[in-house]
Amino acid sequence: MPYLNVTEVESAVTSLAAVYPAAELTELPEPSVEGRTAHALRIGTGGRDVNDAIVLIGGVHAREWGSCEILVGLAADLLEAHRDGTGLTYGGTAFTPAQVRGILEGLDVVVFPLVNPDGRHYSQTVDPLWRKNRNPALPGGDPAGVGVDINRNYDFLFDFGTAFHPAAPVRVSTDPADPQQVYQGPSPFSEPETRNVRWLLDRFPRTRWFVDLHSYSEDMLFVWGDDDNQSLDPSRNFQNPDFDHKRGLADDLLYGEFVPKADADDSVVLAEQFSRGAKGVRGKDYTPMPGFDLYPTCGTSDDYAYARHLMESGKGKVLAFTVEWGKSFHPPWPEMERIILDVDAGLLQFCLTAVT
């Protein structure tokens, strides 16, 4: 199949729910600015909230077309293999029927393939390199000022001018017309797309793992994205104002973002297992590393998903990751088909590791 348009992504999700008993359709509560309604799938054989969940999202950045196809393909493969009692083979990576059954019986796999439908539609019909959503609230008369970068709009160090060192090369902006299209929006969760992701995490309170699919660089990133990780000094954390204006510089003594060693170790293992599954398909090396090693960020989905249990009493801990697939935003379709196999194999290996 070629790249799916917005209607085709939604049709695929709703069709899978209609055909397979192990798939349950979930409608996200907030339509996009242009009025589009999005859906997710819960894949699993237990009742809702019986098992721990992994939430997989894609289509956040409009120009990264293949994320939707990766997640639709993963859902279709899992559901068909489970129904037919077969295994799954992706090149040199294979999963037995018992492993497929173990994933569906031991996990809720929540798949939300298209977070930003307006942006995808605009990217596929007008501007292939469009990244943001299509919120016109603050354009200032400049067409480039339309839209918010969904993956800078989450509630994690949103006030980057205070949180980060003045010299930190954090990739975010308060300018709606920023040429890198990293405008964060007027406030955390100002956008219906980010509110839908937050709602999905709340809808599945047993979520223990979260993966956001992006492109490109062939990496498997884990938290944190704002500074180097450290597990020695709990006082050095994103909620401590004593370290404002010190975050975001690599290999310095001013700051390092605290993560408990057990969480750091578990994140490394899961990222490595994803990379092992992906490499087995055709030898592609996905690099497991903290998000900060790519470049410093704030307001991202993965850091927010992990930080929730630290910011809000009663929220469960979620180990969070970002896949950066491929080497371009729009690979030729034959190459995208191979990337889909790489990443789906990696995600299934991730799920298998999580459930065991």
Short mmCIF file of C-alpha atoms in Angstrom, two decimals:
data_model
loop_
_atom_site.label_atom_id
_atom_site.label_comp_id
_atom_site.label_asym_id
_atom_site.label_seq_id
_atom_site.Cartn_x
_atom_site.Cartn_y
_atom_site.Cartn_z
CA MET A 1 0.00 0.00 0.00
CA PRO A 2 1.22 3.59 -0.54
CA TYR A 3 1.16 6.13 2.28
CA LEU A 4 -2.31 6.38 3.79
CA ASN A 5 -4.24 9.62 3.80
CA VAL A 6 -6.18 10.75 6.87
CA THR A 7 -9.42 9.06 5.84
CA GLU A 8 -7.61 5.80 5.12
CA VAL A 9 -5.88 5.75 8.49
CA GLU A 10 -9.18 6.21 10.29
CA SER A 11 -10.86 3.61 8.08
CA ALA A 12 -8.11 1.11 8.84
CA VAL A 13 -8.47 1.60 12.59
CA THR A 14 -12.26 1.31 12.60
CA SER A 15 -12.18 -1.70 10.23
CA LEU A 16 -9.77 -3.60 12.47
CA ALA A 17 -12.08 -3.03 15.42
CA ALA A 18 -15.03 -4.31 13.41
CA VAL A 19 -13.28 -7.47 12.20
CA TYR A 20 -11.30 -8.68 15.19
CA PRO A 21 -12.86 -9.46 18.61
CA ALA A 22 -9.55 -8.73 20.35
CA ALA A 23 -9.68 -5.07 19.20
CA GLU A 24 -11.76 -2.44 20.96
CA LEU A 25 -12.32 0.96 19.37
CA THR A 26 -11.80 4.07 21.49
CA GLU A 27 -12.90 7.48 20.24
CA LEU A 28 -10.74 10.34 21.43
CA PRO A 29 -12.84 13.05 23.10
CA GLU A 30 -11.63 16.18 21.31
CA PRO A 31 -11.92 16.82 17.57
CA SER A 32 -9.09 18.63 15.87
CA VAL A 33 -9.27 22.34 15.05
CA GLU A 34 -10.59 21.42 11.59
CA GLY A 35 -13.19 19.08 13.09
CA ARG A 36 -11.62 15.66 12.60
CA THR A 37 -12.30 12.92 15.14
CA ALA A 38 -9.53 10.43 15.96
CA HIS A 39 -9.67 6.85 17.19
CA ALA A 40 -7.40 4.43 18.99
CA LEU A 41 -7.47 0.65 19.42
CA ARG A 42 -7.11 -1.38 22.58
CA ILE A 43 -5.74 -4.77 21.56
CA GLY A 44 -5.93 -7.53 24.14
CA THR A 45 -8.03 -10.47 25.24
CA GLY A 46 -8.66 -9.36 28.82
CA GLY A 47 -11.15 -6.79 29.99
CA ARG A 48 -10.10 -3.16 30.17
CA ASP A 49 -7.73 -2.47 33.09
CA VAL A 50 -7.19 -6.16 33.78
CA ASN A 51 -3.65 -6.04 32.39
CA ASP A 52 -0.92 -3.43 32.30
CA ALA A 53 -0.94 -1.37 29.12
CA ILE A 54 1.51 -0.02 26.59
CA VAL A 55 0.38 3.09 24.71
CA LEU A 56 1.80 3.59 21.20
CA ILE A 57 1.18 6.87 19.37
CA GLY A 58 2.16 8.19 15.94
CA GLY A 59 1.39 10.86 13.40
CA VAL A 60 2.31 13.65 15.84
CA HIS A 61 4.55 15.56 13.44
CA ALA A 62 2.65 15.98 10.21
CA ARG A 63 5.53 15.37 7.78
CA GLU A 64 6.58 12.07 9.37
CA TRP A 65 4.14 10.08 7.30
CA GLY A 66 5.28 6.52 8.00
CA SER A 67 4.47 6.47 11.72
CA CYS A 68 0.78 5.87 10.99
CA GLU A 69 1.55 2.96 8.65
CA ILE A 70 3.90 1.40 11.22
CA LEU A 71 1.19 1.35 13.87
CA VAL A 72 -1.64 0.27 11.57
CA GLY A 73 0.59 -2.54 10.33
CA LEU A 74 1.50 -3.61 13.85
CA ALA A 75 -2.14 -3.72 14.92
CA ALA A 76 -3.19 -5.69 11.83
CA ASP A 77 -0.33 -8.18 12.20
CA LEU A 78 -0.98 -8.82 15.89
CA LEU A 79 -4.71 -9.25 15.44
CA GLU A 80 -4.48 -11.53 12.41
CA ALA A 81 -1.76 -13.73 13.92
CA HIS A 82 -3.70 -14.06 17.17
CA ARG A 83 -6.93 -14.95 15.40
CA ASP A 84 -5.24 -17.53 13.17
CA GLY A 85 -2.98 -18.96 15.86
CA THR A 86 0.17 -18.24 13.88
CA GLY A 87 3.47 -16.57 14.60
CA LEU A 88 4.93 -13.48 12.96
CA THR A 89 8.12 -13.21 10.93
CA TYR A 90 9.83 -9.96 9.96
CA GLY A 91 12.93 -10.81 7.97
CA GLY A 92 15.30 -12.41 10.47
CA THR A 93 13.16 -11.63 13.53
CA ALA A 94 10.42 -14.11 14.35
CA PHE A 95 7.78 -14.50 17.06
CA THR A 96 6.09 -17.79 17.86
CA PRO A 97 2.32 -18.27 18.17
CA ALA A 98 2.82 -18.61 21.93
CA GLN A 99 4.64 -15.27 22.08
CA VAL A 100 1.90 -13.51 20.09
CA ARG A 101 -0.71 -15.05 22.37
CA GLY A 102 1.31 -14.02 25.44
CA ILE A 103 1.35 -10.38 24.33
CA LEU A 104 -2.41 -10.22 23.78
CA GLU A 105 -3.23 -12.16 26.92
CA GLY A 106 -0.76 -10.32 29.15
CA LEU A 107 -0.95 -6.74 27.88
CA ASP A 108 -3.32 -4.10 26.62
CA VAL A 109 -1.63 -2.76 23.50
CA VAL A 110 -3.20 0.67 22.92
CA VAL A 111 -2.51 1.96 19.40
CA PHE A 112 -3.23 5.60 18.45
CA PRO A 113 -1.84 5.91 14.90
CA LEU A 114 -2.80 9.48 14.02
CA VAL A 115 -2.60 12.14 16.71
CA ASN A 116 -2.43 15.12 14.31
CA PRO A 117 -4.87 14.54 11.42
CA ASP A 118 -5.10 18.19 10.31
CA GLY A 119 -1.34 18.47 10.02
CA ARG A 120 -1.04 15.22 8.09
CA HIS A 121 -3.71 16.31 5.65
CA TYR A 122 -1.95 19.63 5.08
CA SER A 123 1.42 17.94 4.68
CA GLN A 124 0.07 15.45 2.15
CA THR A 125 -1.88 18.00 0.10
CA VAL A 126 -0.10 21.38 0.42
CA ASP A 127 3.31 21.43 2.14
CA PRO A 128 5.13 18.08 2.48
CA LEU A 129 7.48 19.45 5.16
CA TRP A 130 4.74 20.84 7.42
CA ARG A 131 5.37 19.71 11.03
CA LYS A 132 2.76 21.34 13.30
CA ASN A 133 -0.99 21.14 13.72
CA ARG A 134 -3.22 23.71 11.97
CA ASN A 135 -4.36 25.89 14.86
CA PRO A 136 -4.85 29.41 13.42
CA ALA A 137 -5.33 31.09 16.80
CA LEU A 138 -2.04 33.01 16.76
CA PRO A 139 -0.97 33.41 13.12
CA GLY A 140 -0.48 37.17 13.26
CA GLY A 141 -1.31 37.34 9.57
CA ASP A 142 1.68 35.16 8.68
CA PRO A 143 0.79 31.76 7.13
CA ALA A 144 3.97 30.35 8.66
CA GLY A 145 2.58 31.31 12.06
CA VAL A 146 -0.29 28.84 11.84
CA GLY A 147 0.05 25.79 14.03
CA VAL A 148 1.64 24.47 17.21
CA ASP A 149 4.32 21.81 17.53
CA ILE A 150 2.37 19.08 19.31
CA ASN A 151 5.55 17.57 20.71
CA ARG A 152 6.47 20.78 22.53
CA ASN A 153 3.02 21.37 24.02
CA TYR A 154 3.08 18.91 26.94
CA ASP A 155 3.43 20.03 30.54
CA PHE A 156 7.12 19.40 31.13
CA LEU A 157 9.45 22.38 31.71
CA PHE A 158 7.16 24.42 29.48
CA ASP A 159 8.68 27.68 30.77
CA PHE A 160 11.97 26.89 29.09
CA GLY A 161 13.28 30.43 29.48
CA THR A 162 13.34 29.87 33.22
CA ALA A 163 14.17 26.17 33.28
CA PHE A 164 17.18 26.13 30.96
CA HIS A 165 20.61 27.69 30.92
CA PRO A 166 20.71 30.70 28.55
CA ALA A 167 23.28 28.89 26.40
CA ALA A 168 21.37 25.61 26.20
CA PRO A 169 20.49 24.72 22.58
CA VAL A 170 16.98 23.62 23.50
CA ARG A 171 14.91 23.13 20.37
CA VAL A 172 11.70 25.01 21.16
CA SER A 173 10.31 28.49 20.49
CA THR A 174 7.71 31.03 21.62
CA ASP A 175 7.48 32.38 18.05
CA PRO A 176 4.49 31.03 16.07
CA ALA A 177 6.45 31.64 12.85
CA ASP A 178 9.67 30.00 14.00
CA PRO A 179 11.25 28.52 10.84
CA GLN A 180 12.02 25.21 12.57
CA GLN A 181 8.29 24.86 13.36
CA VAL A 182 8.91 24.24 17.05
CA TYR A 183 6.43 26.80 18.42
CA GLN A 184 5.28 25.43 21.78
CA GLY A 185 1.88 27.11 21.89
CA PRO A 186 0.54 29.64 24.40
CA SER A 187 0.31 27.18 27.32
CA PRO A 188 0.73 23.50 28.16
CA PHE A 189 -2.03 21.37 26.66
CA SER A 190 -3.43 24.30 24.71
CA GLU A 191 -4.01 21.92 21.78
CA PRO A 192 -6.73 19.27 21.39
CA GLU A 193 -4.14 16.80 20.11
CA THR A 194 -2.05 16.86 23.28
CA ARG A 195 -5.16 16.81 25.44
CA ASN A 196 -6.26 13.66 23.60
CA VAL A 197 -2.97 11.93 24.41
CA ARG A 198 -3.28 12.98 28.06
CA TRP A 199 -6.85 11.66 28.09
CA LEU A 200 -5.70 8.34 26.64
CA LEU A 201 -3.13 7.91 29.41
CA ASP A 202 -5.85 8.68 31.96
CA ARG A 203 -8.29 6.34 30.19
CA PHE A 204 -5.85 3.48 30.69
CA PRO A 205 -4.54 4.03 34.22
CA ARG A 206 -2.58 0.79 34.11
CA THR A 207 -0.34 2.17 31.38
CA ARG A 208 3.24 1.25 32.28
CA TRP A 209 4.97 1.91 28.95
CA PHE A 210 4.61 4.61 26.32
CA VAL A 211 6.23 4.89 22.87
CA ASP A 212 5.90 7.86 20.49
CA LEU A 213 6.94 7.21 16.87
CA HIS A 214 8.84 9.91 14.98
CA SER A 215 11.43 10.27 12.24
CA TYR A 216 14.25 10.35 11.52
CA SER A 217 17.66 9.14 12.80
CA GLU A 218 17.31 5.40 13.59
CA ASP A 219 17.36 5.87 17.36
CA MET A 220 15.42 4.47 20.30
CA LEU A 221 15.27 7.28 22.85
CA PHE A 222 14.36 7.11 26.52
CA VAL A 223 13.97 9.84 29.16
CA TRP A 224 15.20 12.39 29.90
CA GLY A 225 15.34 14.98 27.13
CA ASP A 226 16.20 18.11 29.13
CA ASP A 227 19.64 17.17 30.48
CA ASP A 228 22.07 14.33 31.10
CA ASN A 229 20.64 11.55 33.25
CA GLN A 230 21.98 10.93 36.75
CA SER A 231 20.88 8.63 39.56
CA LEU A 232 22.91 10.01 42.49
CA ASP A 233 21.27 13.28 43.58
CA PRO A 234 17.44 13.26 43.82
CA SER A 235 17.39 16.99 44.58
CA ARG A 236 18.47 17.72 41.00
CA ASN A 237 15.09 17.30 39.42
CA PHE A 238 12.83 19.22 37.05
CA GLN A 239 10.55 20.37 39.90
CA ASN A 240 13.33 22.03 41.92
CA PRO A 241 13.57 25.78 41.15
CA ASP A 242 17.05 25.88 42.72
CA PHE A 243 18.31 24.55 39.40
CA ASP A 244 16.48 26.95 37.11
CA HIS A 245 18.70 28.50 34.44
CA LYS A 246 21.11 25.56 34.77
CA ARG A 247 19.55 22.80 32.67
CA GLY A 248 20.33 21.77 29.13
CA LEU A 249 24.12 21.81 28.86
CA ALA A 250 25.87 18.55 28.05
CA ASP A 251 28.67 17.13 30.21
CA ASP A 252 28.64 19.98 32.73
CA LEU A 253 28.57 19.99 36.53
CA LEU A 254 25.67 22.42 36.86
CA TYR A 255 22.86 19.91 36.49
CA GLY A 256 21.80 16.40 35.63
CA GLU A 257 18.18 15.17 35.60
CA PHE A 258 17.54 12.58 38.31
CA VAL A 259 16.15 9.20 37.36
CA PRO A 260 16.14 6.29 39.83
CA LYS A 261 18.68 3.66 38.86
CA ALA A 262 16.04 0.93 38.57
CA ASP A 263 14.05 3.02 36.08
CA ALA A 264 17.20 3.92 34.16
CA ASP A 265 18.24 0.28 33.99
CA ASP A 266 14.79 -0.91 32.91
CA SER A 267 14.64 1.78 30.22
CA VAL A 268 18.00 0.73 28.83
CA VAL A 269 16.94 -2.93 28.69
CA LEU A 270 13.68 -2.15 26.88
CA ALA A 271 15.40 0.18 24.42
CA GLU A 272 18.07 -2.43 23.73
CA GLN A 273 15.43 -5.11 23.19
CA PHE A 274 13.62 -2.89 20.70
CA SER A 275 16.89 -2.34 18.87
CA ARG A 276 17.65 -6.08 18.88
CA GLY A 277 14.28 -6.87 17.35
CA ALA A 278 14.65 -4.19 14.70
CA LYS A 279 18.19 -5.22 13.78
CA GLY A 280 17.19 -8.83 13.32
CA VAL A 281 14.98 -7.93 10.36
CA ARG A 282 17.73 -6.78 7.97
CA GLY A 283 20.61 -5.54 10.06
CA LYS A 284 19.56 -1.93 10.71
CA ASP A 285 21.14 -0.53 13.87
CA TYR A 286 18.81 1.56 16.04
CA THR A 287 20.81 3.32 18.75
CA PRO A 288 19.39 3.17 22.30
CA MET A 289 20.15 6.41 24.14
CA PRO A 290 18.62 9.15 26.32
CA GLY A 291 16.65 11.76 24.39
CA PHE A 292 19.04 14.47 25.53
CA ASP A 293 21.83 12.81 23.56
CA LEU A 294 19.97 13.72 20.37
CA TYR A 295 19.34 17.35 21.44
CA PRO A 296 17.81 19.07 24.48
CA THR A 297 14.03 19.41 24.48
CA CYS A 298 11.10 20.26 26.70
CA GLY A 299 7.34 19.81 26.44
CA THR A 300 7.72 16.40 24.80
CA SER A 301 5.37 13.45 25.12
CA ASP A 302 7.87 10.98 26.53
CA ASP A 303 9.22 13.22 29.29
CA TYR A 304 5.66 14.22 30.22
CA ALA A 305 4.46 10.60 30.27
CA TYR A 306 7.23 9.57 32.66
CA ALA A 307 7.00 12.75 34.77
CA ARG A 308 3.27 12.31 35.46
CA HIS A 309 3.78 10.07 38.47
CA LEU A 310 6.15 12.65 39.95
CA MET A 311 3.87 15.63 39.32
CA GLU A 312 0.46 14.15 40.15
CA SER A 313 -0.30 11.99 43.16
CA GLY A 314 -1.96 8.73 42.22
CA LYS A 315 -0.62 8.50 38.69
CA GLY A 316 1.17 5.28 37.83
CA LYS A 317 4.76 5.22 36.68
CA VAL A 318 5.16 5.06 32.89
CA LEU A 319 8.50 4.25 31.29
CA ALA A 320 8.48 6.37 28.15
CA PHE A 321 10.32 6.21 24.82
CA THR A 322 10.55 7.81 21.39
CA VAL A 323 11.43 5.89 18.25
CA GLU A 324 13.12 7.90 15.50
CA TRP A 325 12.68 5.65 12.47
CA GLY A 326 14.37 5.82 9.09
CA LYS A 327 16.60 8.34 7.40
CA SER A 328 14.06 10.72 5.83
CA PHE A 329 10.52 11.97 6.41
CA HIS A 330 9.08 10.40 3.24
CA PRO A 331 11.16 7.40 2.19
CA PRO A 332 10.25 5.88 -1.17
CA TRP A 333 7.44 3.44 -0.48
CA PRO A 334 9.49 0.26 -1.04
CA GLU A 335 11.95 1.45 1.61
CA MET A 336 9.11 2.50 3.92
CA GLU A 337 7.74 -1.03 3.70
CA ARG A 338 11.07 -2.32 4.96
CA ILE A 339 11.14 0.30 7.75
CA ILE A 340 7.67 -0.84 8.83
CA LEU A 341 9.03 -4.37 9.26
CA ASP A 342 12.07 -3.10 11.21
CA VAL A 343 10.06 -1.02 13.65
CA ASP A 344 7.17 -3.45 14.08
CA ALA A 345 9.64 -6.20 14.93
CA GLY A 346 11.28 -3.87 17.44
CA LEU A 347 7.96 -2.93 19.01
CA LEU A 348 6.89 -6.56 19.33
CA GLN A 349 10.20 -7.43 20.97
CA PHE A 350 9.63 -4.46 23.30
CA CYS A 351 6.12 -5.76 24.17
CA LEU A 352 7.41 -9.28 24.71
CA THR A 353 10.10 -7.97 27.08
CA ALA A 354 7.56 -5.86 28.95
CA VAL A 355 5.06 -8.67 29.44
CA THR A 356 7.71 -11.09 30.69
#
